[in-house]
Tab-separated table of C-alpha atoms and ligand atoms in Angstrom:
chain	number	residue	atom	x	y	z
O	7	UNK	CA	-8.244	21.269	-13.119
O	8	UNK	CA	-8.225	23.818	-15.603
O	9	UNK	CA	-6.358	22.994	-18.832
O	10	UNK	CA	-3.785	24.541	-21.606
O	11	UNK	CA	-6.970	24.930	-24.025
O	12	UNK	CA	-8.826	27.007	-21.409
O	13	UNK	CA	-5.956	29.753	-21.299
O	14	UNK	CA	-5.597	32.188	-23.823
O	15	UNK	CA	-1.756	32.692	-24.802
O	16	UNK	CA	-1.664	34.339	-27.978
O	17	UNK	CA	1.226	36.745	-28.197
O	18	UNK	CA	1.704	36.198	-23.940
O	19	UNK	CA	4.831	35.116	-22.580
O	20	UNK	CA	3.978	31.672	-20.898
O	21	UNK	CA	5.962	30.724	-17.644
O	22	UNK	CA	6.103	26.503	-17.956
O	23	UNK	CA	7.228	24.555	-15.084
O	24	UNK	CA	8.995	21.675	-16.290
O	25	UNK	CA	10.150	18.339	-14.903
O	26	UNK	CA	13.751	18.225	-16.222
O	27	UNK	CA	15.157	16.263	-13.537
O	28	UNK	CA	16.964	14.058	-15.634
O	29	UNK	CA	20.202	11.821	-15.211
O	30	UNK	CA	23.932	13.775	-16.018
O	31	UNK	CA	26.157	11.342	-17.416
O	32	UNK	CA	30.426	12.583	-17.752
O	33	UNK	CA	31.785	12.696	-21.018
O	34	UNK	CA	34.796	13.745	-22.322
O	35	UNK	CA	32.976	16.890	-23.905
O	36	UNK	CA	31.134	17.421	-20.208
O	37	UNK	CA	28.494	16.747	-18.744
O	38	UNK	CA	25.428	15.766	-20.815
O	39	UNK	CA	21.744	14.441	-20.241
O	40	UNK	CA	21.385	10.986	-20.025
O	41	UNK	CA	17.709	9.190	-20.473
O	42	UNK	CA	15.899	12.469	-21.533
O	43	UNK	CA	12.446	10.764	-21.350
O	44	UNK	CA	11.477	13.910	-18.865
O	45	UNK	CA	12.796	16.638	-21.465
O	46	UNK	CA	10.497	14.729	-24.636
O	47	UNK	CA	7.535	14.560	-22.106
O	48	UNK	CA	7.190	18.475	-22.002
O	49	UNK	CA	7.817	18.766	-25.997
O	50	UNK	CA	3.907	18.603	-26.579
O	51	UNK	CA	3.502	21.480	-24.283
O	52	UNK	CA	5.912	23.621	-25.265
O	53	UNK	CA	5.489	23.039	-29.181
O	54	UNK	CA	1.545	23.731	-28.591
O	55	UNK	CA	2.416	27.006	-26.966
O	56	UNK	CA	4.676	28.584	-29.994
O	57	UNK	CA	1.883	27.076	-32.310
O	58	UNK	CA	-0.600	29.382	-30.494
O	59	UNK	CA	1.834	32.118	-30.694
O	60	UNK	CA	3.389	32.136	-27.180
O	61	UNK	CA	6.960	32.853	-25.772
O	62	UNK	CA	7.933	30.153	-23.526
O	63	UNK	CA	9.851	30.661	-20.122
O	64	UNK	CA	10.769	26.900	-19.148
O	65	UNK	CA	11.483	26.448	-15.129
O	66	UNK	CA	12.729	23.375	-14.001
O	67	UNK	CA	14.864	22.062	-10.738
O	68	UNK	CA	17.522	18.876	-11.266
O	69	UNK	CA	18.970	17.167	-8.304
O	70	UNK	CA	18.913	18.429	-4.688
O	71	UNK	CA	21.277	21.484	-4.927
O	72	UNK	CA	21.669	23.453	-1.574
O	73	UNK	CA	22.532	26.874	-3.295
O	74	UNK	CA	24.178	27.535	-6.455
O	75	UNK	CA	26.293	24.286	-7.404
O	76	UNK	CA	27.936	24.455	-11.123
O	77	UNK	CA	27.447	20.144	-11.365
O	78	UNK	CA	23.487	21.084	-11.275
O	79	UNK	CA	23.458	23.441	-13.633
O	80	UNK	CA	20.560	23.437	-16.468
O	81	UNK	CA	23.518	23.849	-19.446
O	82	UNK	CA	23.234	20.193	-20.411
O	83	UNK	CA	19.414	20.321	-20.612
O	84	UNK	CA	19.621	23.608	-22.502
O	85	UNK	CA	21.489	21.387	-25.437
O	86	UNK	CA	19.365	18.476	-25.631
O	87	UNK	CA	16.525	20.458	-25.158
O	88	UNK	CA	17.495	22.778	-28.720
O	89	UNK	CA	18.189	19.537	-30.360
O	90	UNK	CA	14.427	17.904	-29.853
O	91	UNK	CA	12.732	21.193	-30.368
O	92	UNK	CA	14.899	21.733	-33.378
O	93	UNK	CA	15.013	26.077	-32.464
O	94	UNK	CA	17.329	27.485	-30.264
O	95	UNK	CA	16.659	27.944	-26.397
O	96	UNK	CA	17.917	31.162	-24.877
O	97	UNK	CA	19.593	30.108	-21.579
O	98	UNK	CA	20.182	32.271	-18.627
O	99	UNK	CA	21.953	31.102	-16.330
O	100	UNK	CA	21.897	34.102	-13.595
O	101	UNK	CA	19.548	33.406	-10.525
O	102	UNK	CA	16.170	33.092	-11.928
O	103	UNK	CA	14.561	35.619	-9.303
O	104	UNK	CA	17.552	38.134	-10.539
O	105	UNK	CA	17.180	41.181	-12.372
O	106	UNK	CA	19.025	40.196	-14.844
O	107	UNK	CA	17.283	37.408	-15.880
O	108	UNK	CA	13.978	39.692	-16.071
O	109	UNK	CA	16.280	41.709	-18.328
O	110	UNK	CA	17.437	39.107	-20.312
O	111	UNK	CA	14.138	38.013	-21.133
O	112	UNK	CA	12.847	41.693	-22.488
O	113	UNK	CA	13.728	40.587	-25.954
O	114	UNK	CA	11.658	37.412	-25.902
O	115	UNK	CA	9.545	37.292	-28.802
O	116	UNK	CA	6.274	34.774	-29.749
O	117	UNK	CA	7.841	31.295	-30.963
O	118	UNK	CA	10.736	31.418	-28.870
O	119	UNK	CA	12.006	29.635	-26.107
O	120	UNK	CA	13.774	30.733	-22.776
O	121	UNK	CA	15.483	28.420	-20.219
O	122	UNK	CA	16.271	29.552	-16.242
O	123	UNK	CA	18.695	28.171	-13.923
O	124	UNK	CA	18.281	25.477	-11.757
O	125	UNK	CA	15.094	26.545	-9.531
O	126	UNK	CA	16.557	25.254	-6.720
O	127	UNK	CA	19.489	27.557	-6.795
O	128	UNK	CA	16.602	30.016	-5.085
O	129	UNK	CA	16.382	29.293	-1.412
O	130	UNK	CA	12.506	30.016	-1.635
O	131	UNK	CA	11.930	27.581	-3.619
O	132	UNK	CA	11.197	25.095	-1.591
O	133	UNK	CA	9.991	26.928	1.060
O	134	UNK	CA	7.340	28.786	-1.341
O	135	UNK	CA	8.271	31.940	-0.338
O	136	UNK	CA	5.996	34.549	-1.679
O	137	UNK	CA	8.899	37.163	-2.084
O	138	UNK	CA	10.363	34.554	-4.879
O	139	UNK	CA	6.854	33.258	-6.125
O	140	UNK	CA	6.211	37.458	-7.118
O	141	UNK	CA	9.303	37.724	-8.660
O	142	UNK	CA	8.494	34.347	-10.942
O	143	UNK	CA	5.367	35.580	-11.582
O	144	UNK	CA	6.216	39.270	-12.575
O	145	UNK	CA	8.377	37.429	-15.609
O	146	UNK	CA	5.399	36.515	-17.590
O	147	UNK	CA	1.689	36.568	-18.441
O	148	UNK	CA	0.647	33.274	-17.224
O	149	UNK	CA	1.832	30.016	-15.806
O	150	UNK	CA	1.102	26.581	-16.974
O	151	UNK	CA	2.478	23.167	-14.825
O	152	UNK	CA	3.676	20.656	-16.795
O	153	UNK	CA	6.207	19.149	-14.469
O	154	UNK	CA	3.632	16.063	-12.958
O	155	UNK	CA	7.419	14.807	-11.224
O	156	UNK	CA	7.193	17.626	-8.723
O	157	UNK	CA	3.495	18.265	-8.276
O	158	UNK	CA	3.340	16.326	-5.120
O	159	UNK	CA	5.614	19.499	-3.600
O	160	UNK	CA	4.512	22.935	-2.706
O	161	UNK	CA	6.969	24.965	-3.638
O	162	UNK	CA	7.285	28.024	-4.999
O	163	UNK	CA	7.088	27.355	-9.111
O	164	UNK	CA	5.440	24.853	-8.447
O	165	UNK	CA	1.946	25.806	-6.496
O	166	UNK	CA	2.909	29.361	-5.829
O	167	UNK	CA	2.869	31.338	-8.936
O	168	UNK	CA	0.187	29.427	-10.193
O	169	UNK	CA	-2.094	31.878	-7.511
O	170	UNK	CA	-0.471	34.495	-8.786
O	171	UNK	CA	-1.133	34.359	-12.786
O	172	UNK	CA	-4.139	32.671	-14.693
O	173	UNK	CA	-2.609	28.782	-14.929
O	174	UNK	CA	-3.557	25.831	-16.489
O	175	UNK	CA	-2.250	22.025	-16.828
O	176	UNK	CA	0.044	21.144	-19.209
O	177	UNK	CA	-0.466	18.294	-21.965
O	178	UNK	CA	1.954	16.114	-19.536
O	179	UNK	CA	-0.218	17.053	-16.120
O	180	UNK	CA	-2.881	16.353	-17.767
O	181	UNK	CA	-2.346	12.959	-19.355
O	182	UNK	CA	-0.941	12.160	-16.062
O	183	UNK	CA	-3.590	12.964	-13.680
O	184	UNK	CA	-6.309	11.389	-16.231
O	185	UNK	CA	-4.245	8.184	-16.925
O	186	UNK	CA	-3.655	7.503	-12.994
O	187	UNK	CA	-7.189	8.952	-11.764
O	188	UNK	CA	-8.249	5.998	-13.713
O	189	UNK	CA	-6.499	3.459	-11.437
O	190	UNK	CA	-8.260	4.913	-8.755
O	191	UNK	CA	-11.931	5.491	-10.302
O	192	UNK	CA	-13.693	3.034	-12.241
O	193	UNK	CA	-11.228	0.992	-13.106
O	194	UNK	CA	-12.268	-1.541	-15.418
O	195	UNK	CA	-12.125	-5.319	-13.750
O	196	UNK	CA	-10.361	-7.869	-13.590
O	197	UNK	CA	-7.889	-4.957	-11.814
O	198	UNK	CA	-4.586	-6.687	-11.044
O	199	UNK	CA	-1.796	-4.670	-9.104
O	200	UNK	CA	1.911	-5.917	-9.312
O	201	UNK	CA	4.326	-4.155	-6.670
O	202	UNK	CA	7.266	-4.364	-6.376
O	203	UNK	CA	10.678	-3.068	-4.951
O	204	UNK	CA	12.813	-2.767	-1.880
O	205	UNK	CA	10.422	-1.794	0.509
O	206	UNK	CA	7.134	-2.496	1.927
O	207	UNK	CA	7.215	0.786	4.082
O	208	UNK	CA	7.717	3.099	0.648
O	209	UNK	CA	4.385	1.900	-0.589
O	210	UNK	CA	1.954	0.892	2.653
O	211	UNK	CA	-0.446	3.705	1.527
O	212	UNK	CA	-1.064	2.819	-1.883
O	213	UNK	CA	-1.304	-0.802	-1.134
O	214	UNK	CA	-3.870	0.742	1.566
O	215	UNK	CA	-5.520	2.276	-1.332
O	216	UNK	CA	-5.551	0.395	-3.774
O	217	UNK	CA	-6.470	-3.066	-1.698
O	218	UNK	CA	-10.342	-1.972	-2.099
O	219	UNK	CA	-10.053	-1.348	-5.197
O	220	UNK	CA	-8.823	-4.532	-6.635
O	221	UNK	CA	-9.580	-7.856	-7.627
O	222	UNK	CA	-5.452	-9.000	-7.525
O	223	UNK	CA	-2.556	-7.726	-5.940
O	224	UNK	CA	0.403	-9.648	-6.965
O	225	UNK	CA	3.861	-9.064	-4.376
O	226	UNK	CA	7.062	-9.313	-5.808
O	227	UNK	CA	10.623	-7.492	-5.330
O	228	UNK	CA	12.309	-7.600	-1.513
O	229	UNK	CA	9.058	-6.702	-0.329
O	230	UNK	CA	7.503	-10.166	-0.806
O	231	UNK	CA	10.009	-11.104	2.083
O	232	UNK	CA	8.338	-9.425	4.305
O	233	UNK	CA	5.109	-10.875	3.693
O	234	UNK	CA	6.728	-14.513	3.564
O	235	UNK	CA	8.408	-14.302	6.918
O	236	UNK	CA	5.656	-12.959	8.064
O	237	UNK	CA	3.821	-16.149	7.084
O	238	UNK	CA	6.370	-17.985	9.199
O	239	UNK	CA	8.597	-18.659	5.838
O	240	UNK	CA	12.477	-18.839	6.252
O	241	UNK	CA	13.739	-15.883	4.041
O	242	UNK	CA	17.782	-15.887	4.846
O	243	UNK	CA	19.599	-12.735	4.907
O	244	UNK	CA	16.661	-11.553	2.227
O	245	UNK	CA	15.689	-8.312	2.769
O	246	UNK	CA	13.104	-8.278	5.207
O	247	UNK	CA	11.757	-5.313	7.178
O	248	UNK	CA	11.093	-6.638	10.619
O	249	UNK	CA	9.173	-3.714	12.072
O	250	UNK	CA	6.705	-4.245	8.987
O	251	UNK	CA	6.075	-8.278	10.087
O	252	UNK	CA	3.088	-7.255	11.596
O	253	UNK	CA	1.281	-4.555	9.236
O	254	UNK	CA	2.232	-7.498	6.569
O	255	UNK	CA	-0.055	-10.149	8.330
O	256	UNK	CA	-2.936	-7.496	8.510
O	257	UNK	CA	-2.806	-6.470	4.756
O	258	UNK	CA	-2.797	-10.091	4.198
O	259	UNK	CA	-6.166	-10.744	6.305
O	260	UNK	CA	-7.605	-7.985	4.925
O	261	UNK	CA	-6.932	-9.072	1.712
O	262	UNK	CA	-8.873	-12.288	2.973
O	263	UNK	CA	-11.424	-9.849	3.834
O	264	UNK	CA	-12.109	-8.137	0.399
O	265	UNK	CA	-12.000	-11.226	-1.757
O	266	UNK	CA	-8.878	-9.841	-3.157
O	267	UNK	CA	-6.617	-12.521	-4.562
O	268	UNK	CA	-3.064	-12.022	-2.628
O	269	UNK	CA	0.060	-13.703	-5.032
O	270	UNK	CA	3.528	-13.957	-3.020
O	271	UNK	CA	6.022	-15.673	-5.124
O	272	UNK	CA	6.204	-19.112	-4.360
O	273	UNK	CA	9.614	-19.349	-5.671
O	274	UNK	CA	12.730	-17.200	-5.516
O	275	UNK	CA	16.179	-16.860	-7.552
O	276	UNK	CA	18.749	-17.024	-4.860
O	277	UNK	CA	22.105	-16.150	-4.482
O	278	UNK	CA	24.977	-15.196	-1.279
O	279	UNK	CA	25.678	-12.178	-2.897
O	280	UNK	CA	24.627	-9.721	-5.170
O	281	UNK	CA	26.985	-9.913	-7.933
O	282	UNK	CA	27.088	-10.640	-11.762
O	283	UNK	CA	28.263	-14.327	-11.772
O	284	UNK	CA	27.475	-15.356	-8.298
O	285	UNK	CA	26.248	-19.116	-7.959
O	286	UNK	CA	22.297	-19.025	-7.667
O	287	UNK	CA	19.879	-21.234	-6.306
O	288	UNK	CA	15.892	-22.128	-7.673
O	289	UNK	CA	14.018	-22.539	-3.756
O	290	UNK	CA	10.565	-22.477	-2.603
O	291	UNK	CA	10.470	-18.732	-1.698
O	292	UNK	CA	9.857	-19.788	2.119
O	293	UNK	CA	12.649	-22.086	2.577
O	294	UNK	CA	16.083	-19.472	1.966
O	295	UNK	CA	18.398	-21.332	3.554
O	296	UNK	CA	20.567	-19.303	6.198
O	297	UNK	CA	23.422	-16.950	4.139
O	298	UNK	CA	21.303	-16.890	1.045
O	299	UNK	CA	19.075	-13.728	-0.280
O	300	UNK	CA	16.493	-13.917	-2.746
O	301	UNK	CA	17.054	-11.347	-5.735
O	302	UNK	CA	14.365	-12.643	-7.736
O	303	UNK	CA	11.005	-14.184	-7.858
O	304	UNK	CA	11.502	-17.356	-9.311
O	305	UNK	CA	10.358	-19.537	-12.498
O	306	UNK	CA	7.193	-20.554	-11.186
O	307	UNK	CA	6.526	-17.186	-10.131
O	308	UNK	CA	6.595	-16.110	-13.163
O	309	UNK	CA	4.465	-18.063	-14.803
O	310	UNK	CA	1.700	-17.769	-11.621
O	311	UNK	CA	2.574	-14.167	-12.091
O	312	UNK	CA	2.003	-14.243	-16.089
O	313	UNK	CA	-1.121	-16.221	-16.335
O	314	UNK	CA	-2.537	-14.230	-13.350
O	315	UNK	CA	-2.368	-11.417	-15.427
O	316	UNK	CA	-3.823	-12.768	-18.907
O	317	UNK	CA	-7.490	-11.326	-17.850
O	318	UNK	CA	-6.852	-8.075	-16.765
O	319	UNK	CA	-8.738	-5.481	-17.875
O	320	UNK	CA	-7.069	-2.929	-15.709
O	321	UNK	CA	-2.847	-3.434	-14.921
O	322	UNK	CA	-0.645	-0.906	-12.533
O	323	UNK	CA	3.045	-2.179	-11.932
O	324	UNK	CA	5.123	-0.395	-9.710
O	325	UNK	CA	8.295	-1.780	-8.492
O	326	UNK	CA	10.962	-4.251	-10.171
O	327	UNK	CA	10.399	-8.228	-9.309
O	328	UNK	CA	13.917	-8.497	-8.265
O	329	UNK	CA	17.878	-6.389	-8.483
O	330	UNK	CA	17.189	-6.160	-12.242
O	331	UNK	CA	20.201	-3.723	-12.432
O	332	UNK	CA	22.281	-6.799	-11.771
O	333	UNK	CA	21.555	-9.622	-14.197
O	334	UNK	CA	20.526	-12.569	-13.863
O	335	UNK	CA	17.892	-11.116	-11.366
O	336	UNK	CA	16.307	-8.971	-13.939
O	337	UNK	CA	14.375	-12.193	-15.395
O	338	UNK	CA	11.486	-11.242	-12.980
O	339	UNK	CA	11.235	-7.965	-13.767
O	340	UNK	CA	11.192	-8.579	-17.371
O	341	UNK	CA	8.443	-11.517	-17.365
O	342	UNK	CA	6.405	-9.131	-15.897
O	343	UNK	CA	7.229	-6.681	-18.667
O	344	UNK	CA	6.158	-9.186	-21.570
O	345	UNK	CA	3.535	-9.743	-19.498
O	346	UNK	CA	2.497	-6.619	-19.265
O	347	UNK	CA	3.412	-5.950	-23.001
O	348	UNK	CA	0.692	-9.115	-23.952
O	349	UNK	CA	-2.622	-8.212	-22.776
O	350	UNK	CA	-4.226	-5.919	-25.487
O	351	UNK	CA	-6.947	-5.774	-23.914
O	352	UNK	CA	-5.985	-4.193	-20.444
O	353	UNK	CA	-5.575	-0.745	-19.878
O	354	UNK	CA	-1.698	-1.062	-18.260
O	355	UNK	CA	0.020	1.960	-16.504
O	356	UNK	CA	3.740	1.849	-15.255
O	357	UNK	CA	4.924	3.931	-12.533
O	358	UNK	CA	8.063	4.416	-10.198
O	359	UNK	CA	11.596	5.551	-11.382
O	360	UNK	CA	13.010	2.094	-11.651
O	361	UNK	CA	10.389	-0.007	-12.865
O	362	UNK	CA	9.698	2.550	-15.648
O	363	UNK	CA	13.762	2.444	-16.107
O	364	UNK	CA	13.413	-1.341	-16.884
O	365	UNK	CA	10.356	-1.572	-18.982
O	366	UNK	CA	12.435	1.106	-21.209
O	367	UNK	CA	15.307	-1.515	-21.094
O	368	UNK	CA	13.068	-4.043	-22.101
O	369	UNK	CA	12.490	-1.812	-25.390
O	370	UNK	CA	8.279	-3.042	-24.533
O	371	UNK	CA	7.895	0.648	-23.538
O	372	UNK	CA	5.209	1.560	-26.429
O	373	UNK	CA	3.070	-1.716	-25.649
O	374	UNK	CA	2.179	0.012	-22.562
O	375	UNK	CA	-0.568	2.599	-21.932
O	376	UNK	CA	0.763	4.879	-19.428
O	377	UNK	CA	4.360	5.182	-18.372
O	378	UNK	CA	4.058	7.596	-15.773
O	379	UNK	CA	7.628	10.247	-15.486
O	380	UNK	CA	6.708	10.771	-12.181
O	381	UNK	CA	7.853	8.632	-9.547
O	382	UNK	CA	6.661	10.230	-5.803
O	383	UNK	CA	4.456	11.773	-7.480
O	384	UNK	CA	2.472	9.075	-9.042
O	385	UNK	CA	2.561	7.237	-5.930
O	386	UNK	CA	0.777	9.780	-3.812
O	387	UNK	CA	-1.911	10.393	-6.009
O	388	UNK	CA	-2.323	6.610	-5.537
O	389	UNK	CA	-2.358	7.117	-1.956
O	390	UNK	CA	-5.119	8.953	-2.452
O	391	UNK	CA	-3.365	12.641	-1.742
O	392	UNK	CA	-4.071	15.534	-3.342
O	393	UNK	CA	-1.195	17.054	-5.051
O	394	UNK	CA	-0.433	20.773	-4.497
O	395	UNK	CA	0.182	21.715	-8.304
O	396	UNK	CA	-2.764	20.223	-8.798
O	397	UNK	CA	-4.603	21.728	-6.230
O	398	UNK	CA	-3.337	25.111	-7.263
O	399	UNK	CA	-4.608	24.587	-10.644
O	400	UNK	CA	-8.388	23.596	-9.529
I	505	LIG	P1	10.452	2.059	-8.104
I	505	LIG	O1	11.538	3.083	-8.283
I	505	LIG	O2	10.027	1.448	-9.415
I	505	LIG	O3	9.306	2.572	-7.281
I	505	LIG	P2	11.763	0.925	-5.816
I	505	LIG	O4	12.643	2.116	-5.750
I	505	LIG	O5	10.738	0.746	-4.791
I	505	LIG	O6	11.090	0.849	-7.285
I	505	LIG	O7	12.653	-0.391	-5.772
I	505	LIG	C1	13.691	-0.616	-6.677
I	505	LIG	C2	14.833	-1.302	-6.020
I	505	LIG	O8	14.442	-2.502	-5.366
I	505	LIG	C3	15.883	-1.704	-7.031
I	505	LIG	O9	17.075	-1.016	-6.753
I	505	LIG	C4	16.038	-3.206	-6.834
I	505	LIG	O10	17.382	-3.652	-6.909
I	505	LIG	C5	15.501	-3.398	-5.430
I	505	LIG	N1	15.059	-4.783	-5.223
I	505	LIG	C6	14.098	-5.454	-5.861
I	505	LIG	N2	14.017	-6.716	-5.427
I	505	LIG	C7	14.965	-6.875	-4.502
I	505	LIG	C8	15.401	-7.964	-3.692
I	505	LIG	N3	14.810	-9.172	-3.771
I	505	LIG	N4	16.437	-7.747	-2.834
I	505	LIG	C9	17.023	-6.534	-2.756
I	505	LIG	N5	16.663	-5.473	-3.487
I	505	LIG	C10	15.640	-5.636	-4.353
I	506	LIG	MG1	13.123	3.741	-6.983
């Protein structure tokens, strides 16, 4: 992949694709950004480029607009984006394929910093038409991709300009692609995976990946009742996906297969409904009596979970342990965050919109190696895919 210190951008105007899908939150004043994790991510980029003398023409999508929509426009990000970069941001809010954005942009000069619309305002975005991708391209010199959140998609500023104009990585690609190639290559062992989440389905092919690579897999999260009832366990109204029963009991003999060490939780926080207050339950996590759920791995889990961990060399955690966003079922999640947080010497990577949303709760965010700002995107490289941005920059 070839990288921002391979392209020459002295005095060029630099198109960036960004990943500013971030959260809107109302306010009285409007709307404005919530978490702006995304926005900081890119600042190393973008800084870099006026340091070498660039202009910078910052494309980014947010939400899943069909057409123009006013609620997804890129005004909030504009603001928060002046106040980290501390310089003002020029923001156009016409079409980006318009004229008049390619005549707003004439007066761009080296160290400063333009903002389009909502890509996704352009119907060939997603469909990477090449009409669209030419009229991207013709409003600068090159193209770098910084946005690792949407490289997993082929669309139009995402892979196509970047055939059209010499491209590079960005910092944020880059860091990316090197942090999470190194869960797939030469990982340094013990490797211990912890998964997590609502459902088995959204992550069969990484745990298909990954399984080989290895040497623990811990299962937490609603998925784990799958693999329990699978077992023959009694789960309750847990969620459980039934069409999954079987794949579960051949990841789990192939597991047997590989000498990989397969941790279910052996006990689950229970409850009858999912509510801040509810009566809960301690039970073995295969004996949920009928009308109860499990929303959390349990006490003993934890521990297992946290002493399985203490040798790891080599620590990916996607997925919370339990409905952290409704307390007290966020103490699984956040054992495994202080675990995670303990073991100096493993090389630990978090990825997945939610479980990255609670280790930031947890405030343990800066114990951890990698916190990966792309969710889908993360996880298909762990499957193993190739992703299209990147592919487009190789
Ligand atoms: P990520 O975004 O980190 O990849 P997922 O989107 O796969 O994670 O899963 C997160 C969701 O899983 C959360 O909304 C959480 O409430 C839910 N979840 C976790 N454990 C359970 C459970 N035992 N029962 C129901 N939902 C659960
Ligand atoms: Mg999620």
């Amino acid at each position: 992949m070839k990288t921002l210190s391979q392209l020459d951008v002295a005095a060029k105007r630099v198109l960036v694709r960004a990943d500013f899908n971030v959260p809107l939150e109302d306010t009285p004043a409007g709307k404005m950004v919530g978490d702006d994790t995304r926005i900081s991510a890119s600042l190393p980029t973008i800084r870099a480029l006026l340091e070498k003398g660039a202009s910078v023409i910052l494309i980014s999508h947010l939400g899943r607009p069909k057409g123009i929509d006013d609620s997804a426009r890129l005004a909030p990000v504009a603001k928060r984006l002046e106040a980290l970069l501390g310089q003002s941001v020029l923001y156009i809010q016409d079409l980006p394929s318009s004229p008049e954005t390619a005549q707003k942009l004439q007066n761009l000069k080296p160290g400063q910093v333009a903002l389009l619309e909502n890509i996704r305002f352009e119907p060939g975005e997603e469909k990477n038409d090449p009409e669209l991708c030419k009229k991207l391209a013709h409003l600068g010199d090159c193209f770098v991709l910084d946005a690792f959140g949407s490289a997993h998609r082929a669309h139009a500023s995402v892979s196509g300009i970047a055939a059209l104009l010499p491209s590079a990585g960005g910092y944020l690609l880059e860091k990316e692609v090197s942090s999470l190639g190194k869960l797939l290559d030469g990982a340094a062992k013990p490797y211990a995976v912890i998964l997590g989440g609502a459902k088995v389905s959204d992550k069969i092919a990484v745990i298909e990946n990954l399984l080989p690579r290895v040497q623990m897999m811990l299962i937490g999260g609603a998925m784990a009742f799958t693999f329990i009832k699978a077992q023959g366990g009694s789960v309750g109204k847990s969620l459980v996906e039934d069409d999954k029963l079987e794949l579960a009991r051949s990841l789990i003999t192939r597991a047997k297969e590989l000498g990989v060490q397969l941790l279910l939780p052996s006990d689950a926080t229970i409850a009858q409904a999912i509510a801040n207050g509810t009566e809960t339950k301690t039970v073995a996590a295969n004996a949920i009596p009928e009308g109860w759920m499990g929303l959390d791995i349990g006490p003993d889990s934890r521990e297992t979970f946290k002493t399985a961990l203490l040798n790891a060399k080599t620590v990916f955690w996607n997925g919370p342990m339990g409905v952290f966003e409704t307390p007290p079922f966020d103490a699984g999640t956040r054992a495994v965050a202080q675990a995670l947080a303990q073991i100096p010497q493993a090389f630990t990577v978090v990825g997945g919109g939610d479980s990255v949303a609670a280790i930031n709760e947890t405030g343990l965010a800066d114990k951890i190696d990698h916190i990966s700002t792309g969710g889908g995107a993360s996880l298909e490289l762990l499957e193993g895919k190739i992703l299209p941005g990147v592919a487009a920059l190789q």
